[in-house]
Amino acid sequence: MQWETVIGLEVHVQLATKTKIFSGSSTAFGAEPNTQASAVDLAMPGMLPVLNEEALKMAIKFGLAIDAHINEKSVFERKNYFYPDLPKGYQTTQSELPIVGAGHIDIQLADGSSKRVRIHHAHLEEDAGKSLHEDFHGMSGIDLNRAGTPLIEIVSEPDMSNAEEAVAFARKLHTIVTSLGICDGEMSQGSMRFDVNVSVRPVGESKLGTRTETKNLNSFRFMERAIKLEVERQIDVLEDGGKINQETRLYDGDKDISRAMRSKEEANDYRYFPCPDLLPVLIDSSYIDAIRATLPELPDARKLRFVEQYGLSDYDAGILSADAGIAALFEATTAKSTDAKLSANWIMGEFSARLNSEEKTAKNSPINAEQLGQLILRIKDNSISSAGAKKVFDALWTEEGHDVDAIIDAKGLKQVSDTGALEKIVDEVLAGMTAQIEQYRATDEAKRKKLLGGFMGPLMKASKGQGNPKLFTEILVKKLDG
Amino acid sequence: MIHNKTISELSRGLAAGEYSSVELTTHFLKRIENLDSNYNSYITVTAEQALNEAQAADARRAAGNATPWTGVPFAHKDIFCTQGVRTTCGSRMLENFIPPYDSTVAANFKQHGAVCLGKTNMDEFAMGSSNETSYYGRVTNPWGTDLVPGGSSGGSAAAVAARLAPGATATDTGGSIRQPAALCGLTGIKPTYGRVSRLGMIAFASSLDQGGTLTRTAEDSAMMLNVMASYDPKDSTCIDRDVPDYTATLNQSLKGLKIGLPAEFFSEHLDPEMQTQVQNAIRELEKLGATLKEIRLPHSHLSVPAYYVIAPAECSANLSRFDGVRYGYRCDNPQDLQDLYLRSRSEGFGDEVKRRILIGTYALSAGYYDAYYRKAQQVRRLIKQDFDNAFGEVDIIAGPTSPSPAFAFGSKGNDPVKMYLEDIFTISTNLAGLPGMSVPAGMIGGLPIGMQLIGNYFDEARLLNAGHQFQQVTDWHTKAPSGIDA
C-alpha cells in the first residue's frame, strides 16, 4: 500500500528577554542551579506574577512577522499538574484566548517550489524548571533557574508531508525568530524545542490517521531522524495489521530510538481556567502599530532585495538572507569588497564550511566583514592568487594574524604581476623545456590547452609561487603559439 | 484602662506624650500573656520584636517624624507574610514557615512605625466561618466561652474584642472580616477588590481575597485603611488609584445619603429579632438625614452556590504549591514522588481545606467545567450587574451582616452547607468586588450583631463616614464582653 505522512509541529521558543515572564529574575543561561530563582519563581506563599511587557511585545512581533491576527484580548490560564520542577503546581499559559491567532509561514522545497504552512496560533507561557536525576543518590535535584523563562508556543496546522518539509519549516522558523531578535536560536541550550505530531494514512484517504507526538526535539537533525523513524514505525505497525495508539513518545538521539512515554488514557486532565492573579491582556491597534514600526527586515523581504540590489541568483540570495548574521556579514563584506558575487562565493564557500565544521555562527566567527572584504579586494586587484587567499583566510581564522596585507607580506604571498619580470621567468623556464615545446606545437590547437599545466608548474616554482598565474598563462600562450 | 482606648485615642496619647510606645506595647504583651489562654487568639506572639519596634517608634517620635501610627500596637492575621516571623496561615502545612519577605501590607505598617504584637489565629487557609478549622486550635469568642468568634479572621476579631490588640489586620474572601466583626461586636471593612495589595497575603481565592481591618470603631478602621491601602505594581490586580485620607471625611453629614435596602436581605427567612435590630439601626441612619429605598438584588440567592464553585476552584490551584518539595510540611521518609505528594498534603492539610480542594478540582475537571466553573462566572456577572443597577439608584446598601449572632462550637460541625450559609449576606460583595463593612448594630440575647453597609467601587470613605456618624449616635461599638476590666 502507498502511504502518505501528515505532520504538524508545536514549537517552544524561548524569548530573549532579560528577565522572566512573571518575575524580575535573570534568564541568562548556565548559572549555578537556583541562583536565578526569586520568591516568585519558587512559588513562595503569597507571591504574585506580573507580566513582563517585553515578552508580550516579542510575541506580537512574531505574530506580525507571520502575518497573523493579533488578539486584542488574550488571557493567561492555569494548566494544573504536579511536578517538582513546576513550583506553583500549575503552568501559567494561554489557551482559549492566545495572543497570536492564525497566520502562515512559507517554506522552500527541494525542487525550488514553495509551500505555505498554516499556523493555528501562538501563545505565551512560562517554562518549567529542570529536574536533575543524576548525582543525587536516589533523589532528584531541582534547578529552578529556567522556571518562568518566557516562551511562545507556536502550533502549526498538520500541513507538512515529510521530514524534509518539517525541517524546512523548523529552519524557517529559526530564521524568523532570530531575525526578529526575539530568540537567541541556541538550539543546544534548548532555546527552540520541537514537538512533532505524526500520522500516516493510505494515499487517497481523507481521514487523518491516529497521531503520536514525539516531544522535546532540540536539533534539526534529531527532528528529521525522529520523524523518519516514527513514519517507518507507524507504517510497519499498520501493514502488520496493527493499530496506532495515540501516545506521547520520546526520541533518544544518541541511540536513535524512540519509545512510548504515556498513552492518551494516562494523559492529565489539566483543568485549565483563567489565572485570577493576572488580568486579561488588552491591547489596541495603536499598540500593535507601534510594534510593527520596529520590525526588522524579514528573510523573505531580504531575499528579494538581495536579488534586486546585488544581482544574486535566487539560490544564493535564499542562502545568504536566511540567517540574519550571515546576511549582515554578506552586506558589510560587499560594501568593503565592492564585489557581491565574489563576496557571496566566499561566504557560502570557505566561510560557511568553516562555520559548520567548527559549529560557530556568523556572530562568533573569528573573521569579520572588514577582513573578508579586504581579502576579496586583494584577490580582485591581483595582489594574491586564490590559493594564496585561502592561506590568508586560514591565518585570519586561526588568529595567526588580523591584518590581511600584513599576512600577505609575512607569508610572502604577494603576486608578481610585473609583465617584464614574468616574461623573463617564462623565457628562462622555456629554455630548458624544448622537448615539451615541440610536443605542444605538434598538438592540435584545440587540445593544446591541456598541456599548459605542464609548463605552469615549473613557472610557479621558478617564481616561488608568487607569479600571477593568469598573466603567466597569457605570456606563455603567446610565446608557445609564437 | 489603656487597653480600652481606641487606636485614634492611643495615637493622640502617644503624640501628647501621655505614655511611650514601650509602655503601651508592654501593657498589651502582658495582657496577651495573662489572658490569651482564654481565647487562643494568637498563634505567635512576637514580644521581643514588638518591644524593639516600640523602642524604635519612641526614638522616631523623639526625632520628630512620627506618623499617626508610630508606636501604635496592632496584630496581623497570620495570613500576612512577615519577614523573619513564622507565618502559618492556620495550617500544619506552614507550621515552620518563616517568610524571607514582608507582605506589602506588613511593609506598609512598618513604614509607619506601627508595632506588631503577633500573628492572630484563623481558619486554616482562611477557609471557615467559625475558626474551628485552625490547626492551632479553635478561638473562643470573648462574648461567651462556648461561642465561636466567626471566621476566618476569628483570631483577629477575638484579640480586638478581648482588648489584646487595639486593632488587627484581617482578610475577607466571602465574609471573613465582616462576619467575625458582627459576632464579636467590632467594626471591620473589606475594601474594594484591588484597593489593598495581595502581595505576601497567602492566597485562598485570588479573585475574591481582600485585606482589611478589624477595629472597635469606624474611625479606627479609617486609620487602618490609610496604612493598608496602596497601589502595588507587584500585584497585577491592585488598582493604580490615589488613596484618600479616610479619616478626613468621617464627619461629613449623612443628609441626602440614599440607602438601599435589598428586599432579598430582609425576607421572611431572616430571624425576626435580627430583622428588628437591623431595621432599628437603619432608622438611626435615617434620623441622621439618610433616605431609604427598597431595592432588588434578584440574583443574590445564587451567590452562595456560585461562590462555592469559584472559591474552591481557585483554591485548588492556589494550594498546589504546598507540595512538600520546597518549603512547608514534608512527610517523613517519602518512598517516591507520589508518596511525597500524597502524604505531605494528606498530613499537612486539614479536612475543610481538603474538602474545598476536592470540590474545586471536580468543578474544573474536563466535562464539568462548563456546567460549574463557567456557569458560576456567568452568575457572578449577573450579581455584579444587580449591584451596578442598584448603585444607579442608591449610594450605599444596608442589611444584616450574618443570619444570627455567635453560635456554639460544633453546632454546625457536621454540615458544611449550614456553615457556608453563615456568609449568605456577605458573599455577593466579594463576587462583585465591592467594599463592605460591618458595624455593631444591636444585641440579641446579650450577644452583638452587625449591620452590613455595602458601597460602590472605591467608596470606602463613604462607608466609613456612615459608620462613624452611626457610632456618634449609638453606643453598640462601645459594649465590651464581660471580664474586660474597664
Tab-separated table of C-alpha atoms in Angstrom, chain A residues 103-316:
chain	number	residue	atom	x	y	z
A	103	GLY	CA	-1.014	33.053	10.432
A	104	HIS	CA	1.280	31.315	7.974
A	105	ILE	CA	4.897	30.620	7.065
A	106	ASP	CA	6.109	29.876	3.524
A	107	ILE	CA	8.838	27.288	3.125
A	108	GLN	CA	11.123	26.482	0.190
A	109	LEU	CA	11.031	22.889	-1.014
A	110	ALA	CA	13.948	20.974	-2.512
A	111	ASP	CA	12.553	21.299	-6.036
A	112	GLY	CA	12.599	25.070	-5.682
A	113	SER	CA	8.836	25.444	-5.278
A	114	SER	CA	7.373	26.988	-2.177
A	115	LYS	CA	4.712	25.707	0.215
A	116	ARG	CA	2.541	27.514	2.711
A	117	VAL	CA	2.312	26.070	6.250
A	118	ARG	CA	-0.575	27.479	8.247
A	119	ILE	CA	-0.037	28.474	11.866
A	120	HIS	CA	-3.020	27.675	14.075
A	121	HIS	CA	-1.984	30.090	16.815
A	122	ALA	CA	0.924	31.040	19.055
A	123	HIS	CA	0.626	31.668	22.773
A	124	LEU	CA	2.727	32.992	25.617
A	125	GLU	CA	3.650	30.808	28.562
A	126	GLU	CA	6.295	30.169	31.180
A	127	ASP	CA	8.950	27.475	31.013
A	128	ALA	CA	9.295	24.940	33.828
A	129	GLY	CA	12.471	24.313	35.810
A	130	LYS	CA	14.703	21.294	35.337
A	131	SER	CA	14.783	18.011	37.206
A	132	LEU	CA	18.257	16.554	37.563
A	133	HIS	CA	18.091	12.815	38.058
A	134	GLU	CA	21.794	12.069	38.356
A	135	ASP	CA	24.249	12.652	41.190
A	136	PHE	CA	21.690	12.781	43.996
A	137	HIS	CA	21.812	9.226	45.351
A	138	GLY	CA	18.273	8.043	44.698
A	139	MET	CA	16.789	11.527	44.868
A	140	SER	CA	16.261	14.168	42.217
A	141	GLY	CA	17.697	17.663	42.151
A	142	ILE	CA	15.576	20.608	41.091
A	143	ASP	CA	17.017	23.639	39.319
A	144	LEU	CA	14.518	26.466	39.017
A	145	ASN	CA	16.700	28.871	37.054
A	146	ARG	CA	14.708	28.113	33.926
A	147	ALA	CA	11.314	28.241	35.704
A	148	GLY	CA	9.470	31.290	34.420
A	149	THR	CA	11.564	31.826	31.302
A	150	PRO	CA	9.171	33.254	28.713
A	151	LEU	CA	8.172	31.013	25.834
A	152	ILE	CA	5.973	31.303	22.838
A	153	GLU	CA	4.472	28.027	21.790
A	154	ILE	CA	3.808	28.019	18.066
A	155	VAL	CA	1.273	25.481	16.875
A	156	SER	CA	1.184	24.649	13.168
A	157	GLU	CA	-1.613	23.043	11.210
A	158	PRO	CA	-0.810	19.497	10.000
A	159	ASP	CA	0.403	20.865	6.686
A	160	MET	CA	3.740	19.074	6.253
A	161	SER	CA	4.058	15.803	4.346
A	162	ASN	CA	7.558	14.576	5.150
A	163	ALA	CA	10.538	15.073	7.409
A	164	GLU	CA	12.266	17.381	4.917
A	165	GLU	CA	9.319	19.764	4.901
A	166	ALA	CA	9.141	19.713	8.669
A	167	VAL	CA	12.836	20.545	8.889
A	168	ALA	CA	12.466	23.299	6.281
A	169	PHE	CA	9.644	24.720	8.382
A	170	ALA	CA	11.706	24.475	11.567
A	171	ARG	CA	14.671	26.168	9.923
A	172	LYS	CA	12.489	28.926	8.551
A	173	LEU	CA	11.022	29.466	11.998
A	174	HIS	CA	14.533	29.626	13.415
A	175	THR	CA	15.411	32.252	10.823
A	176	ILE	CA	12.328	34.325	11.598
A	177	VAL	CA	12.736	34.383	15.372
A	178	THR	CA	16.459	35.109	15.196
A	179	SER	CA	15.921	37.827	12.590
A	180	LEU	CA	13.302	39.386	14.838
A	181	GLY	CA	15.774	39.246	17.707
A	182	ILE	CA	13.171	37.574	19.922
A	183	CYS	CA	15.173	34.343	20.405
A	184	ASP	CA	18.891	33.635	20.509
A	185	GLY	CA	18.312	30.495	18.443
A	186	GLU	CA	20.747	28.444	20.539
A	187	MET	CA	19.262	25.009	19.987
A	188	SER	CA	21.822	23.222	22.139
A	189	GLN	CA	20.700	25.338	25.105
A	190	GLY	CA	17.066	24.490	24.493
A	191	SER	CA	16.136	27.874	23.064
A	192	MET	CA	13.959	26.126	20.476
A	193	ARG	CA	12.296	22.777	21.156
A	194	PHE	CA	10.082	20.870	18.787
A	195	ASP	CA	7.189	18.512	19.412
A	196	VAL	CA	6.233	16.650	16.259
A	197	ASN	CA	2.794	15.183	15.643
A	198	VAL	CA	2.982	12.439	13.066
A	199	SER	CA	0.349	10.251	11.450
A	200	VAL	CA	0.171	8.232	8.270
A	201	ARG	CA	-2.770	7.262	6.071
A	202	PRO	CA	-3.239	5.416	2.787
A	203	VAL	CA	-2.805	7.700	-0.204
A	204	GLY	CA	-6.226	8.959	-1.225
A	205	GLU	CA	-7.723	8.615	2.259
A	206	SER	CA	-9.122	11.941	3.505
A	207	LYS	CA	-9.481	10.981	7.166
A	208	LEU	CA	-6.389	11.589	9.298
A	209	GLY	CA	-4.724	8.596	10.879
A	210	THR	CA	-4.114	8.308	14.625
A	211	ARG	CA	-1.202	10.526	15.530
A	212	THR	CA	1.614	10.269	18.006
A	213	GLU	CA	3.515	13.158	19.493
A	214	THR	CA	7.289	12.972	19.866
A	215	LYS	CA	8.331	15.597	22.335
A	216	ASN	CA	11.232	17.873	23.041
A	217	LEU	CA	13.467	17.515	19.986
A	218	ASN	CA	16.163	20.143	20.108
A	219	SER	CA	18.047	19.796	16.848
A	220	PHE	CA	17.021	19.746	13.206
A	221	ARG	CA	18.885	16.501	12.717
A	222	PHE	CA	17.142	14.738	15.621
A	223	MET	CA	13.846	16.061	14.393
A	224	GLU	CA	14.396	14.660	10.931
A	225	ARG	CA	15.502	11.285	12.301
A	226	ALA	CA	12.660	11.114	14.801
A	227	ILE	CA	10.070	11.775	12.107
A	228	LYS	CA	11.525	9.247	9.683
A	229	LEU	CA	11.737	6.642	12.413
A	230	GLU	CA	8.173	7.269	13.513
A	231	VAL	CA	6.785	7.162	9.984
A	232	GLU	CA	8.530	3.815	9.413
A	233	ARG	CA	7.266	2.501	12.730
A	234	GLN	CA	3.680	3.503	12.047
A	235	ILE	CA	3.693	2.035	8.548
A	236	ASP	CA	5.181	-1.212	9.899
A	237	VAL	CA	2.505	-1.436	12.580
A	238	LEU	CA	-0.316	-0.751	10.138
A	239	GLU	CA	0.981	-3.106	7.496
A	240	ASP	CA	1.202	-5.835	10.109
A	241	GLY	CA	-2.487	-5.245	10.751
A	242	GLY	CA	-1.900	-3.365	13.997
A	243	LYS	CA	-3.299	-0.093	15.295
A	244	ILE	CA	-1.515	3.134	16.201
A	245	ASN	CA	-2.005	4.217	19.800
A	246	GLN	CA	-2.448	7.886	20.429
A	247	GLU	CA	0.550	8.432	22.659
A	248	THR	CA	3.412	10.677	23.591
A	249	ARG	CA	6.828	9.404	22.585
A	250	LEU	CA	10.394	10.248	23.482
A	251	TYR	CA	13.243	10.129	20.964
A	252	ASP	CA	16.764	9.290	22.114
A	253	GLY	CA	19.099	10.935	19.633
A	254	ASP	CA	22.208	9.163	20.873
A	255	LYS	CA	20.722	5.711	20.378
A	256	ASP	CA	18.440	6.764	17.511
A	257	ILE	CA	15.428	5.030	19.031
A	258	SER	CA	12.077	6.221	20.330
A	259	ARG	CA	9.798	4.829	22.985
A	260	ALA	CA	6.259	5.453	24.194
A	261	MET	CA	6.092	7.714	27.244
A	262	ARG	CA	2.372	7.827	28.013
A	263	SER	CA	-0.837	6.944	26.261
A	264	LYS	CA	-3.937	9.075	25.813
A	265	GLU	CA	-5.624	7.286	28.710
A	266	GLU	CA	-2.797	8.312	31.004
A	267	ALA	CA	-2.955	11.940	29.854
A	268	ASN	CA	-3.515	14.547	32.535
A	269	ASP	CA	-6.719	16.495	32.902
A	270	TYR	CA	-5.052	19.886	33.141
A	271	ARG	CA	-8.150	21.707	34.412
A	272	TYR	CA	-7.368	24.948	32.603
A	273	PHE	CA	-9.016	28.066	33.973
A	274	PRO	CA	-8.248	31.788	33.717
A	275	CYS	CA	-5.485	32.831	36.124
A	276	PRO	CA	-7.104	35.161	38.643
A	277	ASP	CA	-3.753	36.731	39.525
A	278	LEU	CA	-3.347	38.188	36.039
A	279	LEU	CA	-5.812	40.463	34.325
A	280	PRO	CA	-6.761	39.830	30.687
A	281	VAL	CA	-4.197	41.445	28.370
A	282	LEU	CA	-5.937	44.170	26.384
A	283	ILE	CA	-4.119	45.863	23.530
A	284	ASP	CA	-5.309	48.204	20.819
A	285	SER	CA	-4.320	48.742	17.202
A	286	SER	CA	-2.045	51.672	18.003
A	287	TYR	CA	-0.043	49.450	20.347
A	288	ILE	CA	0.283	46.860	17.593
A	289	ASP	CA	1.187	49.526	15.013
A	290	ALA	CA	3.955	50.872	17.231
A	291	ILE	CA	5.454	47.374	17.407
A	292	ARG	CA	5.015	46.885	13.680
A	293	ALA	CA	7.122	50.011	13.145
A	294	THR	CA	10.024	48.374	14.995
A	295	LEU	CA	10.026	45.167	12.937
A	296	PRO	CA	13.379	44.480	11.246
A	297	GLU	CA	13.595	43.279	7.646
A	298	LEU	CA	12.446	39.682	7.453
A	299	PRO	CA	14.133	36.889	5.469
A	300	ASP	CA	11.583	36.778	2.650
A	301	ALA	CA	11.854	40.513	2.004
A	302	ARG	CA	15.619	40.396	2.407
A	303	LYS	CA	15.936	37.668	-0.207
A	304	LEU	CA	14.046	39.719	-2.791
A	305	ARG	CA	16.216	42.720	-2.042
A	306	PHE	CA	19.425	40.689	-2.397
A	307	VAL	CA	18.359	39.560	-5.870
A	308	GLU	CA	17.491	43.085	-6.883
A	309	GLN	CA	20.237	45.066	-5.188
A	310	TYR	CA	23.182	42.697	-5.623
A	311	GLY	CA	22.160	40.791	-8.700
A	312	LEU	CA	22.418	37.468	-6.871
A	313	SER	CA	20.749	34.323	-8.107
A	314	ASP	CA	17.581	33.209	-6.304
A	315	TYR	CA	19.521	30.335	-4.802
A	316	ASP	CA	22.388	32.448	-3.477
